[in-house]
Coordinates of C-alpha atoms in Angstrom, one line a residue:
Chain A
X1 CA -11.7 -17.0 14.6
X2 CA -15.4 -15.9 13.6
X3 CA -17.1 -17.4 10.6
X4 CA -16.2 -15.1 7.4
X5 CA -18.2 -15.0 4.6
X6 CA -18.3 -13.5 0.8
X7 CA -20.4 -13.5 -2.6
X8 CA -19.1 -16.2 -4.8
X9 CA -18.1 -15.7 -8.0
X10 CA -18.3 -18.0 -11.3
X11 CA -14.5 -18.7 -11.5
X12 CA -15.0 -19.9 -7.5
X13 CA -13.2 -17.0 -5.7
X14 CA -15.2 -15.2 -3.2
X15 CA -15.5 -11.0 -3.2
X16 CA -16.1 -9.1 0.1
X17 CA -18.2 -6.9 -1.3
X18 CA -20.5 -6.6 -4.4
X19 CA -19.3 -3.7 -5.9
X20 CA -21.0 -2.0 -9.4
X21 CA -18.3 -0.5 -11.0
X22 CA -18.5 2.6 -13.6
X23 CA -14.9 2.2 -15.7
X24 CA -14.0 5.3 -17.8
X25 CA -12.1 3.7 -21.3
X26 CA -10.7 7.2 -21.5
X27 CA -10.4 11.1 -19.8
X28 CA -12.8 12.0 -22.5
X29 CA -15.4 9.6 -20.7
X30 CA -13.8 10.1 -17.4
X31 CA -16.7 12.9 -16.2
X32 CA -19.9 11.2 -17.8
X33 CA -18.6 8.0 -15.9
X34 CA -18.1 10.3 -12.5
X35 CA -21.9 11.4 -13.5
X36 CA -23.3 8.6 -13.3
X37 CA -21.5 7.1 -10.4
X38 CA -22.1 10.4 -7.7
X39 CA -26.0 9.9 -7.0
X40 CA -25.0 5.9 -6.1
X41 CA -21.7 6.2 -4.7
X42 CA -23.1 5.4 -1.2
X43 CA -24.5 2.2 -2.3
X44 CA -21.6 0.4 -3.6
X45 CA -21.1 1.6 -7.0
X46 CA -17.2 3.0 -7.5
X47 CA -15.7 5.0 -10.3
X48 CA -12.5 3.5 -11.9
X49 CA -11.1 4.2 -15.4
X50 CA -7.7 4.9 -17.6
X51 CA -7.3 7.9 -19.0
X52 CA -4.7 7.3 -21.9
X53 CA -6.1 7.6 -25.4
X54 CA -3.1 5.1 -26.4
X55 CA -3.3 1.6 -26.0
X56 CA -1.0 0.3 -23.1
X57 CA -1.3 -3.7 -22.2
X58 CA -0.2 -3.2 -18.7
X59 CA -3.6 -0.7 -18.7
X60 CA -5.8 -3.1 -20.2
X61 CA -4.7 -6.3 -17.7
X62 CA -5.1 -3.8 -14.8
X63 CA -8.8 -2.8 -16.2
X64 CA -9.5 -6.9 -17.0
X65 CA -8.7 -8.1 -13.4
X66 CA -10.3 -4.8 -11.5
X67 CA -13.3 -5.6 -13.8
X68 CA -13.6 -9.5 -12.6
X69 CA -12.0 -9.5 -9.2
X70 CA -14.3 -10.7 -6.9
X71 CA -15.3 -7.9 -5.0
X72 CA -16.8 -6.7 -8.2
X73 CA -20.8 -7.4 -9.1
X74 CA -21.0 -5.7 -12.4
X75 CA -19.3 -3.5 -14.2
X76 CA -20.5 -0.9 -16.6
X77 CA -17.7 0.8 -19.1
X78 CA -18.1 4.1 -20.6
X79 CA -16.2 4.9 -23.9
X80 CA -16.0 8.2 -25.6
X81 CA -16.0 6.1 -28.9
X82 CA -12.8 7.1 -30.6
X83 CA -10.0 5.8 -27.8
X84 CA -8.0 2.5 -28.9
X85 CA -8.9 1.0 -25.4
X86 CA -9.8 -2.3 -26.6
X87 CA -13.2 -2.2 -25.3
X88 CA -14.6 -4.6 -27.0
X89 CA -11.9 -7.3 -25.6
X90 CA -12.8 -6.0 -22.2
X91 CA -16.7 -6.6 -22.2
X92 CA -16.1 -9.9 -23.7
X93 CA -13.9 -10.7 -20.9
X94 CA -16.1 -9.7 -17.9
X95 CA -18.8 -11.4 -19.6
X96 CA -17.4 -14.4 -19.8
X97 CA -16.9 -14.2 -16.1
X98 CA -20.6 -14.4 -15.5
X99 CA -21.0 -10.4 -14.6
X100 CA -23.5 -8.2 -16.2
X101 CA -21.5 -6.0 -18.2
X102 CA -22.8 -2.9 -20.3
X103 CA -20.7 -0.7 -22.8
X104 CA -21.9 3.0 -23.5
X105 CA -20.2 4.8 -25.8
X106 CA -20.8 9.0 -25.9
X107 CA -20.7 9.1 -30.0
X108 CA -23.3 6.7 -30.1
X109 CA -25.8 7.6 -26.9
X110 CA -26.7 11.1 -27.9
X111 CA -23.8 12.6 -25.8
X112 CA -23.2 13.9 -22.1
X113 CA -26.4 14.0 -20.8
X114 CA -28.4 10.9 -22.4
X115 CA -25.4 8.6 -21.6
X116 CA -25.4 9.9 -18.0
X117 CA -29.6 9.2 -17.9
X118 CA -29.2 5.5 -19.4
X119 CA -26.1 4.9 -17.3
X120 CA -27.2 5.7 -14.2
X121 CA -31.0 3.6 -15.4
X122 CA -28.7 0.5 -15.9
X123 CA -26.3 1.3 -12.7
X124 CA -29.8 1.2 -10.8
X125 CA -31.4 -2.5 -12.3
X126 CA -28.3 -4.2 -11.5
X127 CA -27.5 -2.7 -8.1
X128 CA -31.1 -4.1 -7.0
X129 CA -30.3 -7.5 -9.0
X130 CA -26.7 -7.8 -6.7
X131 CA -28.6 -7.0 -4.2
X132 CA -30.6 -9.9 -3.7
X133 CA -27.1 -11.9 -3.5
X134 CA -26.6 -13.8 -0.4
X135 CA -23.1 -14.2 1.0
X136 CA -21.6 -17.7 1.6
X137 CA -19.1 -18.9 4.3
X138 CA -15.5 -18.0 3.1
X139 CA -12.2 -19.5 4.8
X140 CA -9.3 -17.1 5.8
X141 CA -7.3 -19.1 3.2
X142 CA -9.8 -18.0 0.0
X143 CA -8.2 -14.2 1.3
X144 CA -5.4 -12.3 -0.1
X145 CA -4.8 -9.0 1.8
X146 CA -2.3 -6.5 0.8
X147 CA -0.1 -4.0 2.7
X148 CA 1.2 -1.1 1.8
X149 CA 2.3 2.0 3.7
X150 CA 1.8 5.9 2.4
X151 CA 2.8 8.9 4.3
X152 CA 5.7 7.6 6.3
X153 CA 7.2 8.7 9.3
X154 CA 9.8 7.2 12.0
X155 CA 6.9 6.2 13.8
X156 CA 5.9 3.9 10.6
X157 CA 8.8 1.2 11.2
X158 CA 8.1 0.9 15.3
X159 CA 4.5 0.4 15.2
X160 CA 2.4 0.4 11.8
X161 CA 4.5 -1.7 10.3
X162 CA 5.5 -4.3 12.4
X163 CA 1.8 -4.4 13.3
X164 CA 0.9 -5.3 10.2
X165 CA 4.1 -7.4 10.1
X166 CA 2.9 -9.6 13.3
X167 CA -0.6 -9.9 11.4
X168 CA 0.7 -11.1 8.0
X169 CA 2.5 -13.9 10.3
X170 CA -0.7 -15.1 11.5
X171 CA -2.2 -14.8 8.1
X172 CA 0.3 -16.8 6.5
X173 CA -0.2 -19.4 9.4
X174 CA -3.7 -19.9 8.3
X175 CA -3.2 -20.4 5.0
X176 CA -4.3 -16.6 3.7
X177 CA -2.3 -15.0 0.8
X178 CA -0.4 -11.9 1.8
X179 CA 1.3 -9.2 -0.8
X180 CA 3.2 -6.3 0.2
X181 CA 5.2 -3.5 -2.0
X182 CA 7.1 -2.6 -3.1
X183 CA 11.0 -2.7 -4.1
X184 CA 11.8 0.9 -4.1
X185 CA 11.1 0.6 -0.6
X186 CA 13.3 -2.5 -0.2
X187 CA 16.5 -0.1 -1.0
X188 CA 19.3 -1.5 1.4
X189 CA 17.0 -4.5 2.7
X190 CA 18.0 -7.0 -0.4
X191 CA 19.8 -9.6 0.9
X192 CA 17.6 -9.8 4.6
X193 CA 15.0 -10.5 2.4
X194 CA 16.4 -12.8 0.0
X195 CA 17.5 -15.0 2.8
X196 CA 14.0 -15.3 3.9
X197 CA 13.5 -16.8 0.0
X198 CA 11.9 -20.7 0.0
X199 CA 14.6 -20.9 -2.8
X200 CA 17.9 -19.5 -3.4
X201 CA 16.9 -18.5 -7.3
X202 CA 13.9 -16.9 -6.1
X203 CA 16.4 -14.8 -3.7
X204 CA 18.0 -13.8 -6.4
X205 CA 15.2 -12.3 -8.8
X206 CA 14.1 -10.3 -5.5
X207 CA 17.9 -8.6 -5.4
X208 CA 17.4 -8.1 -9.3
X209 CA 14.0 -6.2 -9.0
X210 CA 15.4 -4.6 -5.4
X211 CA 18.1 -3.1 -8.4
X212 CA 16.1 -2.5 -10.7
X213 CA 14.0 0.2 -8.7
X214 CA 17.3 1.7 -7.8
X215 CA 18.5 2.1 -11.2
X216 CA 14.8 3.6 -12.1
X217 CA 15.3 6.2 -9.4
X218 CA 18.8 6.9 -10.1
X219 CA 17.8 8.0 -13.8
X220 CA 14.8 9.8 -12.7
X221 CA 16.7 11.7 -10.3
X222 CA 13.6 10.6 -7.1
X223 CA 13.2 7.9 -4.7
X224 CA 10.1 7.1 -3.3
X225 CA 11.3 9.9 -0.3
X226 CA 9.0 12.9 -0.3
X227 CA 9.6 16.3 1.9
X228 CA 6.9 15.1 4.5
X229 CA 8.8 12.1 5.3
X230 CA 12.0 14.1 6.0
X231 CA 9.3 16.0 8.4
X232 CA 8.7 13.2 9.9
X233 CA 11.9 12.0 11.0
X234 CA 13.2 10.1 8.6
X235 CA 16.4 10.8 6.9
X236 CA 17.3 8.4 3.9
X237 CA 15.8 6.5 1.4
X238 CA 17.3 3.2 3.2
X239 CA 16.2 4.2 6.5
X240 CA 12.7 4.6 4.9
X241 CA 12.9 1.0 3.6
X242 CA 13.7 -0.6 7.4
X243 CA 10.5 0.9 8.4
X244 CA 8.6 -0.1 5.2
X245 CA 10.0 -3.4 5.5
X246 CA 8.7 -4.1 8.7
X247 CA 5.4 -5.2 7.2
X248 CA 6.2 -8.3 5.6
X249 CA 6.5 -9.9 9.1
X250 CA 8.9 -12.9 9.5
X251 CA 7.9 -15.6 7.9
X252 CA 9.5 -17.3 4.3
X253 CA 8.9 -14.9 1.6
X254 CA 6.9 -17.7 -1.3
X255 CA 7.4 -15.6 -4.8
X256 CA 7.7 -12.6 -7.0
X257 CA 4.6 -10.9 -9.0
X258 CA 3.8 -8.1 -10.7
X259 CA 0.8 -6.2 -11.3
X260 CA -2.4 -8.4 -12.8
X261 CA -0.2 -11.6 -11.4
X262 CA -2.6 -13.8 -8.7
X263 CA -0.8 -15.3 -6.6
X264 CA -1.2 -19.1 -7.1
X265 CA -1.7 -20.2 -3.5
X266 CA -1.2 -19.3 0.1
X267 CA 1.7 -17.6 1.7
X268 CA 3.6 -14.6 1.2
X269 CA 4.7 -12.5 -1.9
X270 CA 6.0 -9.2 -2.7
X271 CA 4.9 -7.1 -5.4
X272 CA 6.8 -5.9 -7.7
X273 CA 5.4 -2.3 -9.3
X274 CA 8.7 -1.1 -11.2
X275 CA 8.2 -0.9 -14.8
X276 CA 10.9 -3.3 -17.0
X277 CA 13.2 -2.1 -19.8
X278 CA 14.5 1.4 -20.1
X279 CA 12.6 3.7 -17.9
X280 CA 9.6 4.7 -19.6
X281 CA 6.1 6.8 -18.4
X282 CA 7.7 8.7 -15.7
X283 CA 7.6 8.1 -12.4
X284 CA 6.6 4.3 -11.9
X285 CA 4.2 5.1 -8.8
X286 CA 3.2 8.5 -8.9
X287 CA 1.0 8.4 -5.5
X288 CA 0.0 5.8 -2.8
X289 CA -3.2 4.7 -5.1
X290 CA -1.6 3.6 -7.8
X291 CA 0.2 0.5 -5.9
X292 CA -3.2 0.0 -4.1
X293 CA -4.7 -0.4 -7.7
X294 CA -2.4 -2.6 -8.5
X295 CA -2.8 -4.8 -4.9
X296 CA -6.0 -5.0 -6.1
X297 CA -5.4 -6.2 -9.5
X298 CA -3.4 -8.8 -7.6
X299 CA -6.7 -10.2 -6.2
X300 CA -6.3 -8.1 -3.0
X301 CA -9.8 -8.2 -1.2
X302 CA -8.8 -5.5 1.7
X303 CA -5.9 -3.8 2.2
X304 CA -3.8 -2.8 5.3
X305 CA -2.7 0.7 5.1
X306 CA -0.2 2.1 7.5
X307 CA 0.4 6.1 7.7
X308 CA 2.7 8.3 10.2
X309 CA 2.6 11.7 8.9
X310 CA -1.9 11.2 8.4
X311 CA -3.0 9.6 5.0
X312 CA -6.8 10.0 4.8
X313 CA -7.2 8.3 1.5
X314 CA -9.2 4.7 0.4
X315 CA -9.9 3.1 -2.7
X316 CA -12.1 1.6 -5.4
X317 CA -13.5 -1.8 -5.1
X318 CA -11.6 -3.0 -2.1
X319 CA -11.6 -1.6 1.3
X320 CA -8.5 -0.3 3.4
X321 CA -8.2 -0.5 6.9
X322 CA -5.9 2.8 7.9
X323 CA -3.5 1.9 10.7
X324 CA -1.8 4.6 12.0
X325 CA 1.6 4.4 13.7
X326 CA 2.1 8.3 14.9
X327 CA -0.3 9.0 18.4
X328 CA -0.1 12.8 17.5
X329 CA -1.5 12.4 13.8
X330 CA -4.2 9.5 15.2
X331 CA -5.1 12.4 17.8
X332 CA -5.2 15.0 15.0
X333 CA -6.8 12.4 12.6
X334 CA -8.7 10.0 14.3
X335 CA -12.5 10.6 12.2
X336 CA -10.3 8.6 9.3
X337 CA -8.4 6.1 11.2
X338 CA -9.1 2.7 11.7
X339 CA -6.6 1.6 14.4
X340 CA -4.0 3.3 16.8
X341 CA -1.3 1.6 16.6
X342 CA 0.6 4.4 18.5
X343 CA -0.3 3.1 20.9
X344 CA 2.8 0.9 21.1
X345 CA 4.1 4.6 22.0
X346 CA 1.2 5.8 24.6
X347 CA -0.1 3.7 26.2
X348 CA 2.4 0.7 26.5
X349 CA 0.7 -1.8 24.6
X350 CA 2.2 -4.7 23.2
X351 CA 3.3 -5.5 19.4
X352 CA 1.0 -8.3 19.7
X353 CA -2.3 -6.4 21.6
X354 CA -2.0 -4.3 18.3
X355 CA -1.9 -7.2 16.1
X356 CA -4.7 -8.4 17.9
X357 CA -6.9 -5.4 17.6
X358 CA -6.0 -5.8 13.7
X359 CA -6.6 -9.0 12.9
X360 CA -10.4 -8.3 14.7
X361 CA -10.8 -5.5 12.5
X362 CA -9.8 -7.1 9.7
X363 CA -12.7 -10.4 9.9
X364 CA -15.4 -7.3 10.7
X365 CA -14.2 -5.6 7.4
X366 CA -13.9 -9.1 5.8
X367 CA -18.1 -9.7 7.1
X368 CA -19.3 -6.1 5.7
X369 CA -18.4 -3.5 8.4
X370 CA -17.4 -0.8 6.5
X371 CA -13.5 0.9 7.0
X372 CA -13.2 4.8 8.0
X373 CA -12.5 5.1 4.4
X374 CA -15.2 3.8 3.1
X375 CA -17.7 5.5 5.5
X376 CA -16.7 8.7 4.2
X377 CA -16.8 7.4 0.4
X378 CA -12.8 7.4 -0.1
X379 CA -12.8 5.6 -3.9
X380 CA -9.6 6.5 -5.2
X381 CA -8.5 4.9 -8.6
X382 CA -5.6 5.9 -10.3
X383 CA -4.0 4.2 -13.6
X384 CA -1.1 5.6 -15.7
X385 CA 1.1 4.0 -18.4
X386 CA 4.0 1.1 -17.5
X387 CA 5.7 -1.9 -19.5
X388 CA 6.4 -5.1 -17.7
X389 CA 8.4 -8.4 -18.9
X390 CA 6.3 -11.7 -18.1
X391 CA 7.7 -13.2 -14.8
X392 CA 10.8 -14.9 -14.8
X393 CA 11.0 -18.7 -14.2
X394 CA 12.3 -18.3 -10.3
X395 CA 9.8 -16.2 -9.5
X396 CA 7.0 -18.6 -8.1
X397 CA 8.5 -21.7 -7.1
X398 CA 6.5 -24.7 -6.0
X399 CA 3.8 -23.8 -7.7
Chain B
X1 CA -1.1 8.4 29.1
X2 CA 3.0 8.5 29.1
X3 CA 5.1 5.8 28.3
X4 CA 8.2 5.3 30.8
X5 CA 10.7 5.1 27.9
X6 CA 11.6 8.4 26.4
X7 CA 13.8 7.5 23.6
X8 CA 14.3 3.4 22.1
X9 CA 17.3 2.2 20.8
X10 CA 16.1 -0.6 18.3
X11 CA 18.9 -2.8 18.0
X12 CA 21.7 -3.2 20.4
X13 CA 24.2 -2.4 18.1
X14 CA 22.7 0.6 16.9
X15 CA 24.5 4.4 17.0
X16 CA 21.5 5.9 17.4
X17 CA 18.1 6.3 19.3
X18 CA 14.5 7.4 18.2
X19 CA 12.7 10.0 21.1
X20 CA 9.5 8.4 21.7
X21 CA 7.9 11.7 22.6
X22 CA 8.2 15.3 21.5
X23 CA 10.9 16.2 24.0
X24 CA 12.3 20.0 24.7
X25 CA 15.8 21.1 25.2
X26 CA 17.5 20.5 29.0
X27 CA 15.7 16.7 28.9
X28 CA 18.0 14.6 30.3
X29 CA 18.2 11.7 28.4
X30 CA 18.7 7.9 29.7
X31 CA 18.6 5.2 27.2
X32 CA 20.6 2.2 29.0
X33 CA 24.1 2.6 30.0
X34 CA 23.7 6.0 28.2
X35 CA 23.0 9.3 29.4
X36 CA 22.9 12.7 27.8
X37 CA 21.3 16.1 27.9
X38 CA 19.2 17.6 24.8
X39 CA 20.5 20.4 23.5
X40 CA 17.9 20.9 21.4
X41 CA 13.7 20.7 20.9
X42 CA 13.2 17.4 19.1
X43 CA 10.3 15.8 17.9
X44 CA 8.5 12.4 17.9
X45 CA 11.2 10.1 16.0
X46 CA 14.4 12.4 16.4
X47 CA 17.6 10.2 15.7
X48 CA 20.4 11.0 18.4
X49 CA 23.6 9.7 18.6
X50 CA 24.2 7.1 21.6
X51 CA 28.5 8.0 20.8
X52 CA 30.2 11.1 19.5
X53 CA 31.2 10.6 15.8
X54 CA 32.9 11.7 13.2
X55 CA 32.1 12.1 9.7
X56 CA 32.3 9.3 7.5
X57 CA 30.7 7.0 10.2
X58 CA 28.0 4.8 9.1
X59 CA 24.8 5.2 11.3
X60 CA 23.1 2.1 12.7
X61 CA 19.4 2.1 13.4
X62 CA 17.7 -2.0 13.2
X63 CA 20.9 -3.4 13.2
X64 CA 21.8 -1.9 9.3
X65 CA 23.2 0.9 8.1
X66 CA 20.8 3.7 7.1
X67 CA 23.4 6.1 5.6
X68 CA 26.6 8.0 6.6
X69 CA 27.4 11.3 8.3
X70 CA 29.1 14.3 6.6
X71 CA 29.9 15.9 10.0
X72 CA 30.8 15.2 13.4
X73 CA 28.4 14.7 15.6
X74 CA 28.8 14.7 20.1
X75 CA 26.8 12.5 22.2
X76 CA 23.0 13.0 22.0
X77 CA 23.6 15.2 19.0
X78 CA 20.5 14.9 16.7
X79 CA 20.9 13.4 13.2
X80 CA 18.8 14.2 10.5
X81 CA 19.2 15.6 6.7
X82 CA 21.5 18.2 7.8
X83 CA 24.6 15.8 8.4
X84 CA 23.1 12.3 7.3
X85 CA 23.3 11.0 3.3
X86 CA 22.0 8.3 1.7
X87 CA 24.4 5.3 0.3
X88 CA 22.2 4.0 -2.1
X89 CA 19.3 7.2 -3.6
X90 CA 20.3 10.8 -3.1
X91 CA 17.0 12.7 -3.5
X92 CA 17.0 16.5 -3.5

């Protein structure tokens, strides 16, 4: 394996990258934020935010541990003034990580264009300052990767996935931390993957939250099956989840989290992103970002994206590495792909060759090289409203 | 460029296989101890049956049950959302 390294932070996790980011405490703020971000974007400096004017704890966990995960450098937080985002709470917080942290709020800068001019000043001063910041060796086991897959097809279960699947594995192995999402893609895969469980009880709190994002779709009336999957081959919401599963790989399956949960150690988790108590908000992931938001707010330093039908998209603060499954969309596609894994298809490689090519990609990404998505400044964020319950008592065991 | 397997049957006790290519209708089909003849253009992922069946039958693809068909279906038919429904989310 080569010689990773990362920027270490305060708390003693490492980050990947030394992100600035420009949070939005509301819509209202939401464009003097994108302002100030658009001249910089190149240079490491995302745009994330939460639009709601209401308060939401879920939101404000999500915008703590995006602000302080450890790909971030700084953060500067842009309030219209009048929102109930505690924003306050928040700067407190990232300071007492050790980050420079700013607050600018519209009501009390002069407005739209003066916030934009002193936002974009500060952006600048502590972009130099991270910039001076020299990365340290990192071990494979100070990572946690994610995995999700967006824009399925049948191709998504034979070679994406169980590429990804094949790299978690090896991941695991080496004492990494690997998440992957989410139940409503676990439909008719409950009980194979509660006998993978280190403990019976834990087994059983991944068949409650496998039901509980049944009995969320049920009352909304949609799955997580859209049109273009149908396009591509695939039939049924379960047939969906055989694919999806594919990406957890083999090995035990160590706990339950939700989002803003770390994971307390090595080894394998899955992600739970369905909302508790009576459905609530709407759909609970309205679009691939959303779970890769909340990957992140899970610690996730790069995530492992697998598409059939061709998604293009990235993400704020931590990179994704787009692994596409179909050899007709990588052909079609190829400018924002990172790896072909239909090539399983084409050319007759092997499972493994693929995992191989991954796991290579993965330490470059890990050392600096910048994803497809990135290159082309792909920094989706995307936060709504959701409820969860704390974890129950099964859900981490051994830890 | 081409692989030498046209279509992949995933688990042996699967009902189905998934074309591995774009394939057009006339393509004689040979996955195993099974032959057939498309009668149809499929594309890259097409489920088609390895039995005839009726409907009712649960379809097989990774060893586990994906759903169930509403009509009969001959050997090498293709299955898709026309005569294949979900046993756990029914989505429009």
């Amino acid at each position: 394996m080569p010689e990773l390294s990362g920027y270490l932070r305060q708390d003693g996790r490492k980050g990947i990258r030394n992100i600035v980011v420009v949070a939005y405490l509301v819509e209202c703020a939401h464009h003097v934020a994108a302002e100030i971000t658009l001249p910089l974007r190149e240079n490491g400096v995302h745009l994330v935010g939460f639009p709601g004017c209401y308060p939401n704890a879920y939101a404000h966990r999500m915008m703590e541990n995006i602000s302080t995960h450890p790909n971030v450098g700084a953060v500067l937080l842009v309030s219209l003034g009048c929102e109930s985002f505690a924003r306050q709470e928040l700067a407190e917080t990232i300071a007492a990580s050790g980050r420079p942290v700013e607050t600018l709020v519209i009501q009390e800068n002069g407005g739209t264009r003066s916030t934009i001019e002193n936002g974009r000043s500060w952006v600048k001063d502590v972009r130099a300052q991270l910039d001076t910041q020299e990365r340290v060796p990192m071990g494979v086991e100070e990572l946690v990767f994610g995995a999700i897959c967006g824009g399925s097809d049948a191709t998504s279960g034979l070679t994406a996935n169980p590429a990804i699947g094949n790299v978690f594995d090896i991941l695991v192995e080496q004492g990494a931390t690997c998440i992957f999402e989410e139940t409503g893609e676990l439909i008719g895969c409950e009980q194979h993957l509660a006998r993978r469980c280190v403990t019976p009880e834990l087994g059983d709190e991944v068949v409650a939250s496998i039901d509980k994002a049944r009995k969320c779709y049920e009352t909304l009336g949609h799955g997580s099956f859209a049109n273009g999957n149908a396009e591509g081959e695939l039939t049924t919401q379960e047939e969906k989840s055989m694919g999806a599963y594919a990406k957890s790989g083999f090995g035990p399956l160590h706990g339950l989290i939700k989002p803003g949960d770390l994971p307390p150690g090595g080894g394998l988790y899955l992600l739970d992103v369905v909302p508790d108590g009576e459905v609530r908000f709407g759909f609970p992931n309205i679009v691939d970002n959303a779970e890769i938001g909340e990957l992140i707010a899970c610690g996730c330093h790069l995530i492992l994206f697998s598409t059939g039908r061709g998604s293009v998209v990235g993400s704020a603060v931590s990179p994704v590495i787009k692994i596409c499954g179909n050899p007709q969309t990588y052909e079609k596609l190829s400018d924002d792909m990172d790896l072909n894994a239909g090539a399983i298809l084409t050319d007759n490689l092997t499972l493994p060759e693929v995992g191989k090519q991954l796991l290579a990609l993965a330490h470059e990404t890990v050392n600096g090289t910048p994803t497809r998505s990135e290159g082309l400044c792909h920094q989706e964020f995307i936060l709504t409203y959701k409820s969860f319950e704390p974890l129950g008592p099964s859900c981490l065991p051994g830890f | 460029m081409t692989s030498h397997l046209a279509v992949l049957r995933i688990h042996p006790s699967d009902n189905i296989c998934v074309a591995l290519h774009p394939m057009e209708a006339g393509t004689e089909i040979d996955c195993g101890s099974i032959q057939f003849v498309l009668t149809q253009d499929i594309r890259l992922g097409a489920k088609l049956a390895l039995m005839p069946m009726s409907a009712g039958a649960t379809i097989l693809k990774f060893g586990e049950p994906i759903g169930t068909l509403t009509e009969d279906v001959e050997l090498g038919g293709y299955v898709h959302t026309h005569n294949l429904k979900s046993e756990y989310v029914h989505h429009a």
